[in-house]
Amino acid sequence: MPRTTQKTSAPTRGGMTAAEPAEIQRLVEDLDGMLSRLRLGAIREQLDGLLEEAARRQLNLREALAWLCAAEVASKEQRRLSMALTIAHFPFVRTLEGFEFEAQPSIDPGKIRDLGTCRWVANGDNVVLLGPPGVGKTHLEVALGREAVARGYTAQFTTAMELIGALVKAQQQGTLEMRLAQYAKPKLLIIDELGYLPLEPEAGHLFFQLISRRYEQGSVLISSNRPVDEWDEVFGDQVVAAAILDRLLHHSHVVTIRGDSYRLREKRRSGLFRPQAGGSSSAGIGGVAPPIPAEEV
Ligand code: ADP
Ligand code: MG
């Protein structure tokens, strides 16, 4: 049954009733209020301009209605996007368009562009980015994360250290369940910089709990400077590492980046650093990284 809260002879299903001009006038006066009640804030705020433009373009009623709706939809989408980006906590703005593939020949641009469609997020698959410092892992994480947000998925960016710190603290405070639920919630969880510091076995176990909580529910995008066969050392426990990798890699795309630090390219060109022996592709993961000025790491 339709709700019959209207006080006036407003348009009905059968067509416009022969409303008195005074009644129409009352409706017009209530227009702001009605737009607010319907949460059509963009139409309310831009009404004069939108109507003027519609008149200038000589739109008919249906076209004008579509024109107004499009303004509302665009504004709502913009708000959703900016809120989702705030919640995601990306450390900086990076995009796929801003990634120079020529600078990193070990990356297949087709594969990254395919990941950019976010089908893997829709499927709940994981992505593992491996490579030495400065090769663009965080750049790609942020860029792929923004693509996911633009497509309407929820995302959250964190570093492995921040994540594990939060889980350890939550366990001490008896709020682990709540924290795990919080990290399980976004459709895409991005975990940056696993492996820069080895973890206590207890921390590894907490990390396992999170990964198994998200398993086949939501996607994880994780980056590490250590190859997966060194993750025993990262987690300080072979069994825990195997259990984490088992779930993480089950439905996953692994991107291994071999090459020179993008940060150091210019410096290397200017002769500050010597080129790595054997050319750029020989620097495997976990290989000896060139000296990196502390402020740039
Ligand atoms: P990593 O996370 O692998 O240590 P980053 O993603 O932090 O590396 O890259 C270091 C800096 O270099 C960032 O500012 C990043 O945007 C930039 N960068 C790295 N690789 C590329 C690339 N191929 N094209 C454009 N910028 C890049
Ligand atoms: Mg990084």
mmCIF file with all atom_site columns, C-alpha atoms and ligand atoms in Angstrom, residues 137-138 141 192-193 196 223 263, ligand 2:
data_model
loop_
_atom_site.group_PDB
_atom_site.id
_atom_site.type_symbol
_atom_site.label_atom_id
_atom_site.label_alt_id
_atom_site.label_comp_id
_atom_site.label_asym_id
_atom_site.label_entity_id
_atom_site.label_seq_id
_atom_site.pdbx_PDB_ins_code
_atom_site.Cartn_x
_atom_site.Cartn_y
_atom_site.Cartn_z
_atom_site.occupancy
_atom_site.B_iso_or_equiv
_atom_site.pdbx_formal_charge
_atom_site.auth_seq_id
_atom_site.auth_comp_id
_atom_site.auth_asym_id
_atom_site.auth_atom_id
_atom_site.pdbx_PDB_model_num
ATOM   1 C  CA . LYS A 1 137 ? 55.311 -1.814 -4.580 1.00 0.00 ? 137 LYS A CA 1
ATOM   2 C  CA . THR A 1 138 ? 53.588 0.814  -2.441 1.00 0.00 ? 138 THR A CA 1
ATOM   3 C  CA . GLU A 1 141 ? 49.232 -0.915 -3.861 1.00 0.00 ? 141 GLU A CA 1
ATOM   4 C  CA . ASP A 1 192 ? 52.402 -2.881 3.039  1.00 0.00 ? 192 ASP A CA 1
ATOM   5 C  CA . GLU A 1 193 ? 55.974 -3.777 3.905  1.00 0.00 ? 193 GLU A CA 1
ATOM   6 C  CA . TYR A 1 196 ? 61.214 -5.365 6.850  1.00 0.00 ? 196 TYR A CA 1
ATOM   7 C  CA . SER A 1 223 ? 53.805 -6.399 -0.413 1.00 0.00 ? 223 SER A CA 1
ATOM   8 C  CA . ARG A 1 263 ? 64.063 6.479  -6.145 1.00 0.00 ? 263 ARG A CA 1
HETATM 9 MG MG . MG  B 2 .   ? 56.938 0.563  -0.034 1.00 0.00 ? 2   MG  B MG 1
#
